[in-house]
């Protein structure tokens, strides 16, 4: 257990949708990218299937993902898109075979349900762009997926606004966890929730009301999820919305204000989430973060550290 086996050219990647419907035509750029990487693709039954907003019924989406989990020829599962629906099938899935023979689960947003649930098995997952709109992301975002899947050295460097608080030069080591804020909030109290103590938490979100960002963060704070972090990383807080009576803060300002009493760095404008430069993050991996003013360097070791 720990790090799933890395891929080799000729390996097969399963593509399914655990949430919203998607057509095969929308997958064309992702299929071409896999071919360029020397990988084969097998499409699940959920691709092209429609039941209202979902990629088929809960039962179909469950059986489709289960088949990919159990199939020995499938070396990684790349989720086709997000939306909503993964939480409706998570308790129906049997991870027994997966625990013995783990494989990379790739996606973000609604796929946070899978990331969080699987984290409790002690198995790494890959928070990264899904198939949909892969062609609209940066080359760095696409290449970061390939590097992780093939087990190549991976370091993430970026220059942002620097840590919002505790901004002195620091080296931080810890296990990276997290995902979509709304999904993490919805999992609190369930068997899929994460233990955040002593870990580095990453959060991002899309299309939320600002007061709801405050509500979600207040819940995480009152539940103790924010107290004992090593660091907090804020990715894209994209297309946030406000009421006619303004909340008075940006999403980032809301988050920073609620954690300012804690003695850990908060990193802003991180290149991951619902943005063009959606870099891959190995969740469950121990990482080393070097914080130097506005320059951030994150080193992912080539294998999981115990």
mmCIF file of C-alpha atoms in Angstrom:
data_model
loop_
_atom_site.group_PDB
_atom_site.id
_atom_site.type_symbol
_atom_site.label_atom_id
_atom_site.label_comp_id
_atom_site.label_asym_id
_atom_site.label_seq_id
_atom_site.Cartn_x
_atom_site.Cartn_y
_atom_site.Cartn_z
ATOM 1 C CA UNK A 1 0.000 0.000 0.000
ATOM 2 C CA UNK A 2 1.063 3.602 -0.391
ATOM 3 C CA UNK A 3 2.076 4.695 -3.872
ATOM 4 C CA UNK A 4 0.263 2.999 -6.761
ATOM 5 C CA UNK A 5 2.558 1.497 -9.408
ATOM 6 C CA UNK A 6 3.794 4.001 -11.963
ATOM 7 C CA UNK A 7 2.699 3.630 -15.564
ATOM 8 C CA UNK A 8 4.714 2.426 -18.531
ATOM 9 C CA UNK A 9 4.120 2.964 -22.225
ATOM 10 C CA UNK A 10 1.503 0.543 -23.472
ATOM 11 C CA UNK A 11 -0.461 0.573 -20.195
ATOM 12 C CA UNK A 12 -4.229 1.068 -20.174
ATOM 13 C CA UNK A 13 -6.062 3.998 -18.571
ATOM 14 C CA UNK A 14 -9.753 3.635 -17.786
ATOM 15 C CA UNK A 15 -11.989 6.656 -18.350
ATOM 16 C CA UNK A 16 -15.303 6.902 -16.516
ATOM 17 C CA UNK A 17 -17.632 9.578 -15.201
ATOM 18 C CA UNK A 18 -18.669 9.280 -11.569
ATOM 19 C CA UNK A 19 -20.766 12.424 -11.761
ATOM 20 C CA UNK A 20 -22.055 14.530 -14.647
ATOM 21 C CA UNK A 21 -22.790 13.290 -18.160
ATOM 22 C CA UNK A 22 -20.197 13.598 -20.918
ATOM 23 C CA UNK A 23 -20.015 12.591 -24.578
ATOM 24 C CA UNK A 24 -17.249 10.631 -26.277
ATOM 25 C CA UNK A 25 -16.648 13.601 -28.568
ATOM 26 C CA UNK A 26 -15.771 15.779 -25.582
ATOM 27 C CA UNK A 27 -13.031 13.288 -24.705
ATOM 28 C CA UNK A 28 -11.214 13.531 -28.044
ATOM 29 C CA UNK A 29 -8.401 15.830 -26.821
ATOM 30 C CA UNK A 30 -7.784 13.641 -23.736
ATOM 31 C CA UNK A 31 -7.702 10.472 -25.850
ATOM 32 C CA UNK A 32 -5.177 12.068 -28.206
ATOM 33 C CA UNK A 33 -3.064 13.128 -25.236
ATOM 34 C CA UNK A 34 -2.991 9.590 -23.833
ATOM 35 C CA UNK A 35 -1.987 8.293 -27.247
ATOM 36 C CA UNK A 36 0.816 10.854 -27.363
ATOM 37 C CA UNK A 37 2.024 9.562 -24.000
ATOM 38 C CA UNK A 38 2.059 6.016 -25.343
ATOM 39 C CA UNK A 39 -0.932 4.894 -23.286
ATOM 40 C CA UNK A 40 -4.126 3.095 -24.270
ATOM 41 C CA UNK A 41 -7.601 4.179 -23.218
ATOM 42 C CA UNK A 42 -10.678 2.133 -22.423
ATOM 43 C CA UNK A 43 -13.980 3.973 -22.051
ATOM 44 C CA UNK A 44 -16.491 2.990 -19.410
ATOM 45 C CA UNK A 45 -20.217 2.543 -20.005
ATOM 46 C CA UNK A 46 -20.874 5.903 -18.351
ATOM 47 C CA UNK A 47 -19.315 7.741 -21.301
ATOM 48 C CA UNK A 48 -22.172 8.896 -23.517
ATOM 49 C CA UNK A 49 -24.862 7.692 -21.085
ATOM 50 C CA UNK A 50 -27.377 10.253 -19.836
ATOM 51 C CA UNK A 51 -29.790 10.254 -16.906
ATOM 52 C CA UNK A 52 -30.809 13.839 -16.292
ATOM 53 C CA UNK A 53 -27.552 15.589 -15.334
ATOM 54 C CA UNK A 54 -25.749 12.352 -14.461
ATOM 55 C CA UNK A 55 -23.673 9.970 -16.570
ATOM 56 C CA UNK A 56 -26.230 7.236 -16.036
ATOM 57 C CA UNK A 57 -27.923 5.951 -12.901
ATOM 58 C CA UNK A 58 -26.181 5.595 -9.556
ATOM 59 C CA UNK A 59 -26.040 1.841 -10.114
ATOM 60 C CA UNK A 60 -24.450 2.210 -13.548
ATOM 61 C CA UNK A 61 -21.871 4.719 -12.341
ATOM 62 C CA UNK A 62 -21.067 2.419 -9.413
ATOM 63 C CA UNK A 63 -20.646 -0.707 -11.523
ATOM 64 C CA UNK A 64 -18.643 1.185 -14.143
ATOM 65 C CA UNK A 65 -16.156 2.512 -11.609
ATOM 66 C CA UNK A 66 -16.068 -0.844 -9.822
ATOM 67 C CA UNK A 67 -15.123 -2.593 -13.041
ATOM 68 C CA UNK A 68 -12.238 -0.182 -13.529
ATOM 69 C CA UNK A 69 -11.148 -0.613 -9.898
ATOM 70 C CA UNK A 70 -11.075 -4.391 -10.204
ATOM 71 C CA UNK A 71 -9.857 -4.766 -13.792
ATOM 72 C CA UNK A 72 -6.223 -5.972 -13.717
ATOM 73 C CA UNK A 73 -5.422 -4.462 -17.128
ATOM 74 C CA UNK A 74 -6.472 -0.954 -16.028
ATOM 75 C CA UNK A 75 -3.442 0.737 -14.451
ATOM 76 C CA UNK A 76 -5.046 4.134 -13.759
ATOM 77 C CA UNK A 77 -8.542 5.619 -13.687
ATOM 78 C CA UNK A 78 -8.939 9.086 -15.165
ATOM 79 C CA UNK A 79 -12.258 10.660 -14.244
ATOM 80 C CA UNK A 80 -13.886 12.253 -17.267
ATOM 81 C CA UNK A 81 -15.445 15.236 -15.498
ATOM 82 C CA UNK A 82 -16.832 16.501 -12.229
ATOM 83 C CA UNK A 83 -20.059 18.313 -11.443
ATOM 84 C CA UNK A 84 -21.924 16.397 -8.756
ATOM 85 C CA UNK A 85 -22.658 12.760 -8.099
ATOM 86 C CA UNK A 86 -19.596 10.911 -6.769
ATOM 87 C CA UNK A 87 -20.862 11.024 -3.182
ATOM 88 C CA UNK A 88 -23.985 9.152 -4.323
ATOM 89 C CA UNK A 89 -21.941 6.059 -5.201
ATOM 90 C CA UNK A 90 -19.002 6.087 -2.772
ATOM 91 C CA UNK A 91 -20.642 3.826 -0.161
ATOM 92 C CA UNK A 92 -21.615 1.274 -2.819
ATOM 93 C CA UNK A 93 -18.039 0.724 -3.988
ATOM 94 C CA UNK A 94 -15.948 -2.218 -2.828
ATOM 95 C CA UNK A 95 -12.300 -1.222 -2.441
ATOM 96 C CA UNK A 96 -11.070 -4.649 -1.282
ATOM 97 C CA UNK A 97 -9.194 -5.470 -4.491
ATOM 98 C CA UNK A 98 -8.008 -1.871 -4.841
ATOM 99 C CA UNK A 99 -6.398 -1.921 -1.395
ATOM 100 C CA UNK A 100 -4.367 -4.980 -2.402
ATOM 101 C CA UNK A 101 -3.532 -3.671 -5.875
ATOM 102 C CA UNK A 102 -3.901 0.129 -5.874
ATOM 103 C CA UNK A 103 -3.923 2.186 -9.049
ATOM 104 C CA UNK A 104 -3.835 5.917 -9.701
ATOM 105 C CA UNK A 105 -7.176 7.741 -9.385
ATOM 106 C CA UNK A 106 -6.967 11.034 -11.300
ATOM 107 C CA UNK A 107 -9.308 14.026 -11.097
ATOM 108 C CA UNK A 108 -10.364 16.943 -8.921
ATOM 109 C CA UNK A 109 -13.427 18.972 -7.899
ATOM 110 C CA UNK A 110 -16.231 16.417 -7.262
ATOM 111 C CA UNK A 111 -13.584 13.665 -7.383
ATOM 112 C CA UNK A 112 -12.468 15.015 -3.978
ATOM 113 C CA UNK A 113 -14.921 12.450 -2.586
ATOM 114 C CA UNK A 114 -12.673 9.684 -3.914
ATOM 115 C CA UNK A 115 -9.471 11.429 -2.821
ATOM 116 C CA UNK A 116 -10.736 11.864 0.726
ATOM 117 C CA UNK A 117 -12.218 8.371 1.025
ATOM 118 C CA UNK A 118 -9.141 6.616 -0.389
ATOM 119 C CA UNK A 119 -6.790 8.712 1.757
ATOM 120 C CA UNK A 120 -8.105 6.806 4.758
ATOM 121 C CA UNK A 121 -6.748 3.595 3.197
ATOM 122 C CA UNK A 122 -3.225 5.067 3.180
ATOM 123 C CA UNK A 123 -3.096 5.164 -0.629
ATOM 124 C CA UNK A 124 -2.025 8.147 -2.698
ATOM 125 C CA UNK A 125 -4.260 9.706 -5.353
ATOM 126 C CA UNK A 126 -3.671 12.335 -8.008
ATOM 127 C CA UNK A 127 -5.502 15.669 -7.744
ATOM 128 C CA UNK A 128 -5.281 16.896 -11.341
ATOM 129 C CA UNK A 129 -7.235 18.050 -14.362
ATOM 130 C CA UNK A 130 -9.892 15.668 -15.572
ATOM 131 C CA UNK A 131 -10.356 14.672 -19.206
ATOM 132 C CA UNK A 132 -12.832 17.429 -19.951
ATOM 133 C CA UNK A 133 -11.178 20.616 -21.274
ATOM 134 C CA UNK A 134 -7.655 19.232 -20.888
ATOM 135 C CA UNK A 135 -6.826 21.039 -24.120
ATOM 136 C CA UNK A 136 -7.629 24.381 -22.476
ATOM 137 C CA UNK A 137 -5.149 23.935 -19.645
ATOM 138 C CA UNK A 138 -1.497 24.963 -19.642
ATOM 139 C CA UNK A 139 1.208 22.685 -20.958
ATOM 140 C CA UNK A 140 2.634 22.661 -17.423
ATOM 141 C CA UNK A 141 -0.692 21.314 -16.111
ATOM 142 C CA UNK A 142 -0.803 18.519 -18.683
ATOM 143 C CA UNK A 143 2.868 17.665 -18.250
ATOM 144 C CA UNK A 144 2.518 17.494 -14.468
ATOM 145 C CA UNK A 145 0.008 14.650 -14.852
ATOM 146 C CA UNK A 146 2.337 12.722 -17.145
ATOM 147 C CA UNK A 147 5.337 13.170 -14.866
ATOM 148 C CA UNK A 148 3.510 11.825 -11.831
ATOM 149 C CA UNK A 149 1.914 8.890 -13.642
ATOM 150 C CA UNK A 150 5.263 7.814 -15.080
ATOM 151 C CA UNK A 151 7.114 8.289 -11.792
ATOM 152 C CA UNK A 152 9.412 11.083 -12.945
ATOM 153 C CA UNK A 153 10.902 13.659 -10.592
ATOM 154 C CA UNK A 154 8.331 16.366 -9.925
ATOM 155 C CA UNK A 155 8.904 19.771 -8.361
ATOM 156 C CA UNK A 156 6.359 22.583 -8.384
ATOM 157 C CA UNK A 157 7.723 26.130 -8.429
ATOM 158 C CA UNK A 158 5.633 29.262 -8.609
ATOM 159 C CA UNK A 159 5.711 32.926 -7.692
ATOM 160 C CA UNK A 160 2.547 34.272 -6.134
ATOM 161 C CA UNK A 161 1.594 36.796 -3.500
ATOM 162 C CA UNK A 162 3.476 34.778 -0.912
ATOM 163 C CA UNK A 163 2.076 33.500 2.365
ATOM 164 C CA UNK A 164 -0.685 35.689 3.737
ATOM 165 C CA UNK A 165 0.479 35.173 7.307
ATOM 166 C CA UNK A 166 3.620 33.882 9.005
ATOM 167 C CA UNK A 167 5.524 34.934 5.921
ATOM 168 C CA UNK A 168 9.083 34.387 7.088
ATOM 169 C CA UNK A 169 11.286 31.987 5.159
ATOM 170 C CA UNK A 170 10.303 28.479 6.186
ATOM 171 C CA UNK A 171 10.814 24.856 5.234
ATOM 172 C CA UNK A 172 7.750 22.766 5.923
ATOM 173 C CA UNK A 173 7.390 19.009 5.638
ATOM 174 C CA UNK A 174 4.106 17.182 5.837
ATOM 175 C CA UNK A 175 1.567 15.005 4.119
ATOM 176 C CA UNK A 176 -0.431 16.849 1.462
ATOM 177 C CA UNK A 177 -4.205 16.386 1.597
ATOM 178 C CA UNK A 178 -7.332 18.234 0.524
ATOM 179 C CA UNK A 179 -9.280 19.170 -2.572
ATOM 180 C CA UNK A 180 -12.488 21.037 -3.250
ATOM 181 C CA UNK A 181 -13.665 23.037 -0.217
ATOM 182 C CA UNK A 182 -17.384 22.456 -0.800
ATOM 183 C CA UNK A 183 -16.876 18.708 -1.095
ATOM 184 C CA UNK A 184 -14.596 18.497 1.952
ATOM 185 C CA UNK A 185 -17.215 20.455 3.911
ATOM 186 C CA UNK A 186 -19.927 18.027 2.788
ATOM 187 C CA UNK A 187 -17.904 15.014 3.989
ATOM 188 C CA UNK A 188 -17.465 16.202 7.579
ATOM 189 C CA UNK A 189 -18.836 13.589 9.964
ATOM 190 C CA UNK A 190 -18.875 10.823 7.347
ATOM 191 C CA UNK A 191 -16.603 7.814 6.883
ATOM 192 C CA UNK A 192 -14.947 9.705 4.026
ATOM 193 C CA UNK A 193 -13.692 12.658 6.070
ATOM 194 C CA UNK A 194 -9.943 13.250 6.431
ATOM 195 C CA UNK A 195 -7.827 13.584 9.543
ATOM 196 C CA UNK A 196 -6.022 16.895 9.047
ATOM 197 C CA UNK A 197 -3.824 16.897 12.159
ATOM 198 C CA UNK A 198 -0.180 17.598 11.337
ATOM 199 C CA UNK A 199 -0.852 17.751 7.608
ATOM 200 C CA UNK A 200 -0.713 20.312 4.813
ATOM 201 C CA UNK A 201 -4.233 21.140 3.650
ATOM 202 C CA UNK A 202 -4.973 22.312 0.110
ATOM 203 C CA UNK A 203 -8.358 23.839 -0.775
ATOM 204 C CA UNK A 204 -9.930 25.317 -3.900
ATOM 205 C CA UNK A 205 -13.455 26.061 -5.093
ATOM 206 C CA UNK A 206 -15.638 27.382 -7.890
ATOM 207 C CA UNK A 207 -18.847 29.368 -8.224
ATOM 208 C CA UNK A 208 -19.675 29.774 -4.546
ATOM 209 C CA UNK A 209 -21.366 32.586 -2.661
ATOM 210 C CA UNK A 210 -18.888 34.397 -0.440
ATOM 211 C CA UNK A 211 -21.046 33.991 2.654
ATOM 212 C CA UNK A 212 -21.085 30.247 1.981
ATOM 213 C CA UNK A 213 -17.277 30.187 1.860
ATOM 214 C CA UNK A 214 -17.385 31.775 5.305
ATOM 215 C CA UNK A 215 -19.952 29.209 6.478
ATOM 216 C CA UNK A 216 -17.881 26.263 5.233
ATOM 217 C CA UNK A 217 -14.663 27.572 6.746
ATOM 218 C CA UNK A 218 -16.409 28.281 10.056
ATOM 219 C CA UNK A 219 -17.615 24.674 10.114
ATOM 220 C CA UNK A 220 -14.134 23.319 9.417
ATOM 221 C CA UNK A 221 -12.715 25.578 12.114
ATOM 222 C CA UNK A 222 -15.308 24.635 14.732
ATOM 223 C CA UNK A 223 -14.814 20.962 13.860
ATOM 224 C CA UNK A 224 -11.084 21.257 14.562
ATOM 225 C CA UNK A 225 -9.939 20.691 10.973
ATOM 226 C CA UNK A 226 -7.894 23.894 10.803
ATOM 227 C CA UNK A 227 -6.247 23.967 14.223
ATOM 228 C CA UNK A 228 -3.292 21.601 13.883
ATOM 229 C CA UNK A 229 -2.208 22.033 10.260
ATOM 230 C CA UNK A 230 1.410 22.310 9.141
ATOM 231 C CA UNK A 231 0.316 24.754 6.434
ATOM 232 C CA UNK A 232 -2.754 25.835 4.473
ATOM 233 C CA UNK A 233 -2.602 26.160 0.679
ATOM 234 C CA UNK A 234 -5.298 28.130 -1.147
ATOM 235 C CA UNK A 235 -5.683 27.354 -4.843
ATOM 236 C CA UNK A 236 -8.119 28.893 -7.290
ATOM 237 C CA UNK A 237 -11.136 30.528 -5.696
ATOM 238 C CA UNK A 238 -12.757 31.008 -9.050
ATOM 239 C CA UNK A 239 -15.901 32.906 -10.084
ATOM 240 C CA UNK A 240 -16.983 33.655 -6.529
ATOM 241 C CA UNK A 241 -20.349 35.391 -6.159
ATOM 242 C CA UNK A 242 -21.782 37.942 -3.737
ATOM 243 C CA UNK A 243 -25.183 39.190 -2.596
ATOM 244 C CA UNK A 244 -26.560 42.634 -3.332
ATOM 245 C CA UNK A 245 -25.545 43.481 0.210
ATOM 246 C CA UNK A 246 -21.818 42.823 -0.097
ATOM 247 C CA UNK A 247 -20.075 40.415 2.235
ATOM 248 C CA UNK A 248 -17.088 42.753 2.282
ATOM 249 C CA UNK A 249 -14.229 40.288 1.759
ATOM 250 C CA UNK A 250 -12.844 38.134 -0.999
ATOM 251 C CA UNK A 251 -12.810 34.374 -0.561
ATOM 252 C CA UNK A 252 -9.097 34.503 0.205
ATOM 253 C CA UNK A 253 -9.597 37.244 2.789
ATOM 254 C CA UNK A 254 -12.359 35.227 4.461
ATOM 255 C CA UNK A 255 -10.094 32.188 4.782
ATOM 256 C CA UNK A 256 -7.055 34.111 5.980
ATOM 257 C CA UNK A 257 -9.075 35.977 8.597
ATOM 258 C CA UNK A 258 -10.454 32.729 10.048
ATOM 259 C CA UNK A 259 -7.041 31.073 10.438
ATOM 260 C CA UNK A 260 -4.927 34.091 11.415
ATOM 261 C CA UNK A 261 -4.767 32.926 15.046
ATOM 262 C CA UNK A 262 -2.909 29.755 14.052
ATOM 263 C CA UNK A 263 0.858 29.583 13.768
ATOM 264 C CA UNK A 264 1.282 28.152 10.259
ATOM 265 C CA UNK A 265 1.866 29.698 6.844
ATOM 266 C CA UNK A 266 -1.001 30.265 4.433
ATOM 267 C CA UNK A 267 -0.042 30.151 0.766
ATOM 268 C CA UNK A 268 -2.199 32.084 -1.701
ATOM 269 C CA UNK A 269 -2.785 31.869 -5.451
ATOM 270 C CA UNK A 270 -1.522 28.315 -5.690
ATOM 271 C CA UNK A 271 -1.633 26.938 -9.272
ATOM 272 C CA UNK A 272 -4.284 24.255 -8.803
ATOM 273 C CA UNK A 273 -8.062 24.184 -9.019
ATOM 274 C CA UNK A 274 -10.589 25.511 -11.521
ATOM 275 C CA UNK A 275 -7.969 27.555 -13.352
ATOM 276 C CA UNK A 276 -5.998 27.171 -16.574
ATOM 277 C CA UNK A 277 -2.772 26.282 -14.755
ATOM 278 C CA UNK A 278 -4.201 23.354 -12.797
ATOM 279 C CA UNK A 279 -1.036 21.548 -11.682
ATOM 280 C CA UNK A 280 -1.085 17.980 -10.415
ATOM 281 C CA UNK A 281 -0.894 17.361 -6.658
ATOM 282 C CA UNK A 282 -0.034 13.959 -5.187
ATOM 283 C CA UNK A 283 -2.430 13.684 -2.270
ATOM 284 C CA UNK A 284 -1.162 11.518 0.563
ATOM 285 C CA UNK A 285 2.469 12.220 -0.393
ATOM 286 C CA UNK A 286 4.857 13.781 2.088
ATOM 287 C CA UNK A 287 6.092 16.990 0.515
ATOM 288 C CA UNK A 288 8.646 19.626 1.406
ATOM 289 C CA UNK A 289 7.616 23.241 0.926
ATOM 290 C CA UNK A 290 10.226 25.973 0.777
ATOM 291 C CA UNK A 291 8.634 29.363 1.446
ATOM 292 C CA UNK A 292 10.880 32.274 0.459
ATOM 293 C CA UNK A 293 9.009 35.561 0.331
ATOM 294 C CA UNK A 294 6.896 35.374 -2.877
ATOM 295 C CA UNK A 295 8.602 32.270 -4.290
ATOM 296 C CA UNK A 296 7.184 28.870 -3.365
ATOM 297 C CA UNK A 297 8.863 25.554 -4.107
ATOM 298 C CA UNK A 298 7.186 22.209 -3.444
ATOM 299 C CA UNK A 299 9.182 19.009 -3.808
ATOM 300 C CA UNK A 300 7.337 15.725 -4.273
ATOM 301 C CA UNK A 301 9.517 12.742 -3.474
ATOM 302 C CA UNK A 302 9.408 9.993 -6.101
ATOM 303 C CA UNK A 303 7.765 7.605 -3.633
ATOM 304 C CA UNK A 304 5.629 7.862 -0.539
ATOM 305 C CA UNK A 305 7.451 8.519 2.722
ATOM 306 C CA UNK A 306 6.209 6.619 5.768
#
